[in-house]
mmCIF file with all atom_site columns, C-alpha atoms in Angstrom:
data_model
loop_
_atom_site.group_PDB
_atom_site.id
_atom_site.type_symbol
_atom_site.label_atom_id
_atom_site.label_alt_id
_atom_site.label_comp_id
_atom_site.label_asym_id
_atom_site.label_entity_id
_atom_site.label_seq_id
_atom_site.pdbx_PDB_ins_code
_atom_site.Cartn_x
_atom_site.Cartn_y
_atom_site.Cartn_z
_atom_site.occupancy
_atom_site.B_iso_or_equiv
_atom_site.pdbx_formal_charge
_atom_site.auth_seq_id
_atom_site.auth_comp_id
_atom_site.auth_asym_id
_atom_site.auth_atom_id
_atom_site.pdbx_PDB_model_num
ATOM 1   C CA . MET C 1 1   ? 2.379   -11.517 -5.610  1.00 79.00 ? 582 MET C CA 1
ATOM 2   C CA . TRP C 1 2   ? -0.884  -12.922 -4.376  1.00 81.00 ? 583 TRP C CA 1
ATOM 3   C CA . PRO C 1 3   ? -2.395  -15.681 -6.492  1.00 83.00 ? 584 PRO C CA 1
ATOM 4   C CA . ARG C 1 4   ? -4.845  -14.879 -9.282  1.00 92.00 ? 585 ARG C CA 1
ATOM 5   C CA . ILE C 1 5   ? -7.875  -16.887 -10.356 1.00 92.00 ? 586 ILE C CA 1
ATOM 6   C CA . GLY C 1 6   ? -9.517  -16.018 -13.651 1.00 91.00 ? 587 GLY C CA 1
ATOM 7   C CA . GLY C 1 7   ? -7.438  -12.828 -13.732 1.00 93.00 ? 588 GLY C CA 1
ATOM 8   C CA . LEU C 1 8   ? -8.800  -11.647 -10.369 1.00 96.00 ? 589 LEU C CA 1
ATOM 9   C CA . ARG C 1 9   ? -6.718  -11.103 -7.249  1.00 95.00 ? 590 ARG C CA 1
ATOM 10  C CA . THR C 1 10  ? -7.551  -13.316 -4.323  1.00 96.00 ? 591 THR C CA 1
ATOM 11  C CA . LEU C 1 11  ? -8.620  -12.698 -0.746  1.00 96.00 ? 592 LEU C CA 1
ATOM 12  C CA . ALA C 1 12  ? -7.487  -15.299 1.801   1.00 95.00 ? 593 ALA C CA 1
ATOM 13  C CA . LEU C 1 13  ? -8.978  -14.483 5.193   1.00 96.00 ? 594 LEU C CA 1
ATOM 14  C CA . GLY C 1 14  ? -7.156  -15.468 8.374   1.00 92.00 ? 595 GLY C CA 1
ATOM 15  C CA . THR C 1 15  ? -5.126  -18.641 8.512   1.00 91.00 ? 596 THR C CA 1
ATOM 16  C CA . PRO C 1 16  ? -6.155  -21.888 6.808   1.00 92.00 ? 597 PRO C CA 1
ATOM 17  C CA . GLY C 1 17  ? -8.309  -24.267 8.806   1.00 94.00 ? 598 GLY C CA 1
ATOM 18  C CA . ARG C 1 18  ? -11.023 -23.448 11.292  1.00 95.00 ? 599 ARG C CA 1
ATOM 19  C CA . MET C 1 19  ? -10.339 -19.689 11.260  1.00 94.00 ? 600 MET C CA 1
ATOM 20  C CA . ARG C 1 20  ? -10.617 -19.321 7.468   1.00 95.00 ? 601 ARG C CA 1
ATOM 21  C CA . THR C 1 21  ? -13.669 -21.575 7.331   1.00 95.00 ? 602 THR C CA 1
ATOM 22  C CA . ASN C 1 22  ? -15.409 -19.470 10.002  1.00 95.00 ? 603 ASN C CA 1
ATOM 23  C CA . LEU C 1 23  ? -14.497 -16.169 8.337   1.00 96.00 ? 604 LEU C CA 1
ATOM 24  C CA . ASN C 1 24  ? -15.618 -17.385 4.910   1.00 97.00 ? 605 ASN C CA 1
ATOM 25  C CA . THR C 1 25  ? -18.895 -18.604 6.386   1.00 96.00 ? 606 THR C CA 1
ATOM 26  C CA . LEU C 1 26  ? -19.481 -15.094 7.776   1.00 96.00 ? 607 LEU C CA 1
ATOM 27  C CA . VAL C 1 27  ? -18.755 -13.545 4.359   1.00 97.00 ? 608 VAL C CA 1
ATOM 28  C CA . LEU C 1 28  ? -21.026 -15.987 2.515   1.00 96.00 ? 609 LEU C CA 1
ATOM 29  C CA . ALA C 1 29  ? -23.806 -15.298 5.039   1.00 95.00 ? 610 ALA C CA 1
ATOM 30  C CA . GLY C 1 30  ? -23.456 -11.541 4.431   1.00 95.00 ? 611 GLY C CA 1
ATOM 31  C CA . VAL C 1 31  ? -22.380 -10.922 8.048   1.00 96.00 ? 612 VAL C CA 1
ATOM 32  C CA . LYS C 1 32  ? -18.724 -10.075 7.364   1.00 98.00 ? 613 LYS C CA 1
ATOM 33  C CA . THR C 1 33  ? -18.419 -7.106  4.998   1.00 98.00 ? 614 THR C CA 1
ATOM 34  C CA . ALA C 1 34  ? -14.949 -5.860  5.943   1.00 98.00 ? 615 ALA C CA 1
ATOM 35  C CA . THR C 1 35  ? -11.447 -7.067  6.673   1.00 97.00 ? 616 THR C CA 1
ATOM 36  C CA . ALA C 1 36  ? -8.252  -5.493  7.982   1.00 97.00 ? 617 ALA C CA 1
ATOM 37  C CA . THR C 1 37  ? -4.794  -6.125  6.529   1.00 96.00 ? 618 THR C CA 1
ATOM 38  C CA . LEU C 1 38  ? -1.392  -4.838  7.544   1.00 97.00 ? 619 LEU C CA 1
ATOM 39  C CA . LEU C 1 39  ? -0.231  -2.316  4.963   1.00 97.00 ? 620 LEU C CA 1
ATOM 40  C CA . THR C 1 40  ? 3.250   -3.881  5.059   1.00 96.00 ? 621 THR C CA 1
ATOM 41  C CA . GLU C 1 41  ? 1.802   -7.095  3.567   1.00 94.00 ? 622 GLU C CA 1
ATOM 42  C CA . TYR C 1 42  ? 1.132   -5.257  0.300   1.00 95.00 ? 623 TYR C CA 1
ATOM 43  C CA . ALA C 1 43  ? 4.752   -4.115  0.001   1.00 93.00 ? 624 ALA C CA 1
ATOM 44  C CA . GLU C 1 44  ? 6.065   -7.568  0.944   1.00 92.00 ? 625 GLU C CA 1
ATOM 45  C CA . GLU C 1 45  ? 3.944   -9.150  -1.805  1.00 92.00 ? 626 GLU C CA 1
ATOM 46  C CA . GLY C 1 46  ? 4.563   -6.422  -4.403  1.00 93.00 ? 627 GLY C CA 1
ATOM 47  C CA . GLU C 1 47  ? 0.837   -5.651  -4.508  1.00 94.00 ? 628 GLU C CA 1
ATOM 48  C CA . GLU C 1 48  ? -1.087  -2.394  -4.771  1.00 95.00 ? 629 GLU C CA 1
ATOM 49  C CA . LEU C 1 49  ? -4.051  -1.636  -2.537  1.00 97.00 ? 630 LEU C CA 1
ATOM 50  C CA . GLU C 1 50  ? -7.402  -2.834  -3.766  1.00 97.00 ? 631 GLU C CA 1
ATOM 51  C CA . HIS C 1 51  ? -9.643  -0.194  -5.337  1.00 97.00 ? 632 HIS C CA 1
ATOM 52  C CA . THR C 1 52  ? -13.363 0.482   -5.216  1.00 97.00 ? 633 THR C CA 1
ATOM 53  C CA . GLY C 1 53  ? -15.162 -1.724  -7.725  1.00 98.00 ? 634 GLY C CA 1
ATOM 54  C CA . GLU C 1 54  ? -12.412 -4.356  -7.860  1.00 98.00 ? 635 GLU C CA 1
ATOM 55  C CA . ARG C 1 55  ? -13.622 -7.926  -7.604  1.00 98.00 ? 636 ARG C CA 1
ATOM 56  C CA . LEU C 1 56  ? -11.688 -10.470 -5.555  1.00 97.00 ? 637 LEU C CA 1
ATOM 57  C CA . VAL C 1 57  ? -11.877 -14.246 -5.354  1.00 97.00 ? 638 VAL C CA 1
ATOM 58  C CA . LEU C 1 58  ? -12.495 -15.387 -1.785  1.00 97.00 ? 639 LEU C CA 1
ATOM 59  C CA . LEU C 1 59  ? -10.240 -18.411 -1.211  1.00 96.00 ? 640 LEU C CA 1
ATOM 60  C CA . ASP C 1 60  ? -10.997 -21.528 0.771   1.00 94.00 ? 641 ASP C CA 1
ATOM 61  C CA . ASP C 1 61  ? -8.425  -23.707 2.557   1.00 90.00 ? 642 ASP C CA 1
ATOM 62  C CA . VAL C 1 62  ? -7.142  -25.294 -0.655  1.00 91.00 ? 643 VAL C CA 1
ATOM 63  C CA . ASP C 1 63  ? -6.897  -21.971 -2.496  1.00 90.00 ? 644 ASP C CA 1
ATOM 64  C CA . ALA C 1 64  ? -10.049 -22.667 -4.507  1.00 92.00 ? 645 ALA C CA 1
ATOM 65  C CA . LEU C 1 65  ? -12.909 -20.256 -5.138  1.00 95.00 ? 646 LEU C CA 1
ATOM 66  C CA . ALA C 1 66  ? -15.261 -19.903 -2.176  1.00 96.00 ? 647 ALA C CA 1
ATOM 67  C CA . GLY C 1 67  ? -16.984 -16.759 -3.477  1.00 96.00 ? 648 GLY C CA 1
ATOM 68  C CA . ILE C 1 68  ? -16.564 -13.419 -5.195  1.00 97.00 ? 649 ILE C CA 1
ATOM 69  C CA . VAL C 1 69  ? -16.588 -10.084 -3.380  1.00 98.00 ? 650 VAL C CA 1
ATOM 70  C CA . GLU C 1 70  ? -16.541 -6.545  -4.741  1.00 98.00 ? 651 GLU C CA 1
ATOM 71  C CA . VAL C 1 71  ? -14.567 -3.847  -2.951  1.00 98.00 ? 652 VAL C CA 1
ATOM 72  C CA . THR C 1 72  ? -16.749 -0.926  -1.850  1.00 98.00 ? 653 THR C CA 1
ATOM 73  C CA . CYS C 1 73  ? -14.157 1.120   0.078   1.00 98.00 ? 654 CYS C CA 1
ATOM 74  C CA . VAL C 1 74  ? -10.472 1.066   1.012   1.00 98.00 ? 655 VAL C CA 1
ATOM 75  C CA . GLU C 1 75  ? -8.928  3.276   3.693   1.00 97.00 ? 656 GLU C CA 1
ATOM 76  C CA . VAL C 1 76  ? -5.519  3.220   5.348   1.00 98.00 ? 657 VAL C CA 1
ATOM 77  C CA . VAL C 1 77  ? -5.517  4.215   9.010   1.00 98.00 ? 658 VAL C CA 1
ATOM 78  C CA . ARG C 1 78  ? -3.330  3.765   12.061  1.00 98.00 ? 659 ARG C CA 1
ATOM 79  C CA . PHE C 1 79  ? -4.212  0.700   14.143  1.00 98.00 ? 660 PHE C CA 1
ATOM 80  C CA . ALA C 1 80  ? -5.267  3.000   17.008  1.00 98.00 ? 661 ALA C CA 1
ATOM 81  C CA . ASP C 1 81  ? -7.598  4.885   14.638  1.00 98.00 ? 662 ASP C CA 1
ATOM 82  C CA . VAL C 1 82  ? -9.578  1.964   13.196  1.00 98.00 ? 663 VAL C CA 1
ATOM 83  C CA . PRO C 1 83  ? -13.180 3.060   13.796  1.00 97.00 ? 664 PRO C CA 1
ATOM 84  C CA . TRP C 1 84  ? -15.774 0.974   15.605  1.00 98.00 ? 665 TRP C CA 1
ATOM 85  C CA . ASP C 1 85  ? -18.142 0.952   12.621  1.00 97.00 ? 666 ASP C CA 1
ATOM 86  C CA . PHE C 1 86  ? -15.401 -0.737  10.565  1.00 98.00 ? 667 PHE C CA 1
ATOM 87  C CA . ALA C 1 87  ? -14.591 -3.253  13.324  1.00 97.00 ? 668 ALA C CA 1
ATOM 88  C CA . ARG C 1 88  ? -18.295 -4.078  13.661  1.00 97.00 ? 669 ARG C CA 1
ATOM 89  C CA . ALA C 1 89  ? -18.524 -4.609  9.864   1.00 98.00 ? 670 ALA C CA 1
ATOM 90  C CA . GLU C 1 90  ? -15.895 -7.340  10.189  1.00 97.00 ? 671 GLU C CA 1
ATOM 91  C CA . GLY C 1 91  ? -18.758 -9.335  11.708  1.00 96.00 ? 672 GLY C CA 1
ATOM 92  C CA . GLU C 1 92  ? -16.607 -11.403 14.051  1.00 94.00 ? 673 GLU C CA 1
ATOM 93  C CA . GLY C 1 93  ? -18.634 -10.743 17.204  1.00 93.00 ? 674 GLY C CA 1
ATOM 94  C CA . ASP C 1 94  ? -16.443 -8.156  18.915  1.00 95.00 ? 675 ASP C CA 1
ATOM 95  C CA . ARG C 1 95  ? -18.450 -6.145  21.444  1.00 96.00 ? 676 ARG C CA 1
ATOM 96  C CA . SER C 1 96  ? -16.216 -3.055  21.454  1.00 97.00 ? 677 SER C CA 1
ATOM 97  C CA . ILE C 1 97  ? -13.347 -1.446  19.577  1.00 97.00 ? 678 ILE C CA 1
ATOM 98  C CA . GLU C 1 98  ? -11.075 -2.389  22.476  1.00 97.00 ? 679 GLU C CA 1
ATOM 99  C CA . GLU C 1 99  ? -12.034 -6.055  22.098  1.00 97.00 ? 680 GLU C CA 1
ATOM 100 C CA . TRP C 1 100 ? -11.456 -5.822  18.322  1.00 97.00 ? 681 TRP C CA 1
ATOM 101 C CA . ARG C 1 101 ? -8.006  -4.257  18.834  1.00 97.00 ? 682 ARG C CA 1
ATOM 102 C CA . ALA C 1 102 ? -6.986  -6.837  21.444  1.00 97.00 ? 683 ALA C CA 1
ATOM 103 C CA . GLY C 1 103 ? -8.072  -9.736  19.224  1.00 96.00 ? 684 GLY C CA 1
ATOM 104 C CA . HIS C 1 104 ? -6.374  -8.388  16.110  1.00 96.00 ? 685 HIS C CA 1
ATOM 105 C CA . ALA C 1 105 ? -3.176  -7.471  17.967  1.00 97.00 ? 686 ALA C CA 1
ATOM 106 C CA . ALA C 1 106 ? -3.048  -11.014 19.395  1.00 96.00 ? 687 ALA C CA 1
ATOM 107 C CA . TYR C 1 107 ? -3.642  -12.543 15.936  1.00 95.00 ? 688 TYR C CA 1
ATOM 108 C CA . TRP C 1 108 ? -0.923  -10.501 14.251  1.00 96.00 ? 689 TRP C CA 1
ATOM 109 C CA . ALA C 1 109 ? 1.499   -11.251 17.104  1.00 97.00 ? 690 ALA C CA 1
ATOM 110 C CA . ARG C 1 110 ? 0.772   -15.008 16.709  1.00 94.00 ? 691 ARG C CA 1
ATOM 111 C CA . VAL C 1 111 ? 1.605   -14.848 12.992  1.00 93.00 ? 692 VAL C CA 1
ATOM 112 C CA . GLY C 1 112 ? 4.831   -12.976 13.669  1.00 94.00 ? 693 GLY C CA 1
ATOM 113 C CA . THR C 1 113 ? 3.910   -9.354  12.971  1.00 95.00 ? 694 THR C CA 1
ATOM 114 C CA . PRO C 1 114 ? 3.167   -7.525  16.205  1.00 96.00 ? 695 PRO C CA 1
ATOM 115 C CA . VAL C 1 115 ? 1.425   -4.172  15.815  1.00 97.00 ? 696 VAL C CA 1
ATOM 116 C CA . THR C 1 116 ? 1.622   -0.840  17.611  1.00 98.00 ? 697 THR C CA 1
ATOM 117 C CA . ASP C 1 117 ? -0.851  2.031   17.689  1.00 98.00 ? 698 ASP C CA 1
ATOM 118 C CA . ASP C 1 118 ? 1.008   3.539   14.708  1.00 98.00 ? 699 ASP C CA 1
ATOM 119 C CA . THR C 1 119 ? 0.948   0.423   12.488  1.00 98.00 ? 700 THR C CA 1
ATOM 120 C CA . GLU C 1 120 ? -0.833  1.223   9.224   1.00 98.00 ? 701 GLU C CA 1
ATOM 121 C CA . ILE C 1 121 ? -3.881  -0.914  8.515   1.00 98.00 ? 702 ILE C CA 1
ATOM 122 C CA . ALA C 1 122 ? -5.681  -1.282  5.186   1.00 97.00 ? 703 ALA C CA 1
ATOM 123 C CA . CYS C 1 123 ? -9.387  -1.305  6.019   1.00 98.00 ? 704 CYS C CA 1
ATOM 124 C CA . LEU C 1 124 ? -11.192 -3.034  3.183   1.00 98.00 ? 705 LEU C CA 1
ATOM 125 C CA . ARG C 1 125 ? -14.973 -3.032  2.867   1.00 98.00 ? 706 ARG C CA 1
ATOM 126 C CA . PHE C 1 126 ? -16.713 -5.298  0.375   1.00 98.00 ? 707 PHE C CA 1
ATOM 127 C CA . ARG C 1 127 ? -20.003 -6.821  -0.662  1.00 97.00 ? 708 ARG C CA 1
ATOM 128 C CA . LEU C 1 128 ? -20.641 -10.420 -1.610  1.00 97.00 ? 709 LEU C CA 1
ATOM 129 C CA . VAL C 1 129 ? -21.239 -10.833 -5.342  1.00 96.00 ? 710 VAL C CA 1
ATOM 130 C CA . SER C 1 130 ? -21.673 -14.615 -5.353  1.00 91.00 ? 711 SER C CA 1
ATOM 131 C CA . GLY C 1 131 ? -20.964 -17.766 -3.379  1.00 86.00 ? 712 GLY C CA 1
ATOM 132 C CA . GLY C 1 132 ? -18.555 -20.424 -4.624  1.00 63.00 ? 713 GLY C CA 1
ATOM 133 C CA . ASP C 1 133 ? -21.014 -21.928 -7.079  1.00 57.00 ? 714 ASP C CA 1
ATOM 134 C CA . GLY C 1 134 ? -23.633 -19.193 -7.046  1.00 46.00 ? 715 GLY C CA 1
ATOM 135 C CA . GLY C 1 135 ? -23.902 -18.770 -10.776 1.00 42.00 ? 716 GLY C CA 1
ATOM 136 C CA . VAL C 1 136 ? -20.326 -17.819 -11.541 1.00 41.00 ? 717 VAL C CA 1
ATOM 137 C CA . ALA C 1 137 ? -19.200 -19.665 -14.647 1.00 37.00 ? 718 ALA C CA 1
ATOM 138 C CA . THR C 1 138 ? -15.708 -21.106 -14.409 1.00 38.00 ? 719 THR C CA 1
ATOM 139 C CA . GLY C 1 139 ? -14.472 -19.135 -17.383 1.00 39.00 ? 720 GLY C CA 1
ATOM 140 C CA . ASP C 1 140 ? -16.154 -15.839 -16.469 1.00 43.00 ? 721 ASP C CA 1
ATOM 141 C CA . LEU C 1 141 ? -15.495 -14.505 -13.002 1.00 46.00 ? 722 LEU C CA 1
ATOM 142 C CA . SER C 1 142 ? -16.647 -11.004 -13.900 1.00 44.00 ? 723 SER C CA 1
ATOM 143 C CA . THR C 1 143 ? -20.370 -11.607 -13.356 1.00 42.00 ? 724 THR C CA 1
#
């Protein structure tokens, strides 16, 4: 299972270090409003897909709260069918769907899970609810 903070599931973007810091910065700036996850990761972790309205704790490099996001949409599609509007919403600067696919395929290959056109991808869209200390009380992460 993925870690929980205050009863909420967590969202750890990319790999710890520079990549996660950059991705979190994009989320906190409102630029990144989507992320893609391999569907197999849910089964491996014994997790269900997120659902619309669910709030997630955005994790920093030490697994502490960096922010809170609320899921606005979840779709499962083949890697080859991820639409450009979703890829653009990831906010990572890709200039085309081909560039997005190449970058994501390279990332997943580096972490040991190469993808094919038929690999199922969970496309998660979200909105930022608050930054790490943007008014969220430690005991109440539901605000």
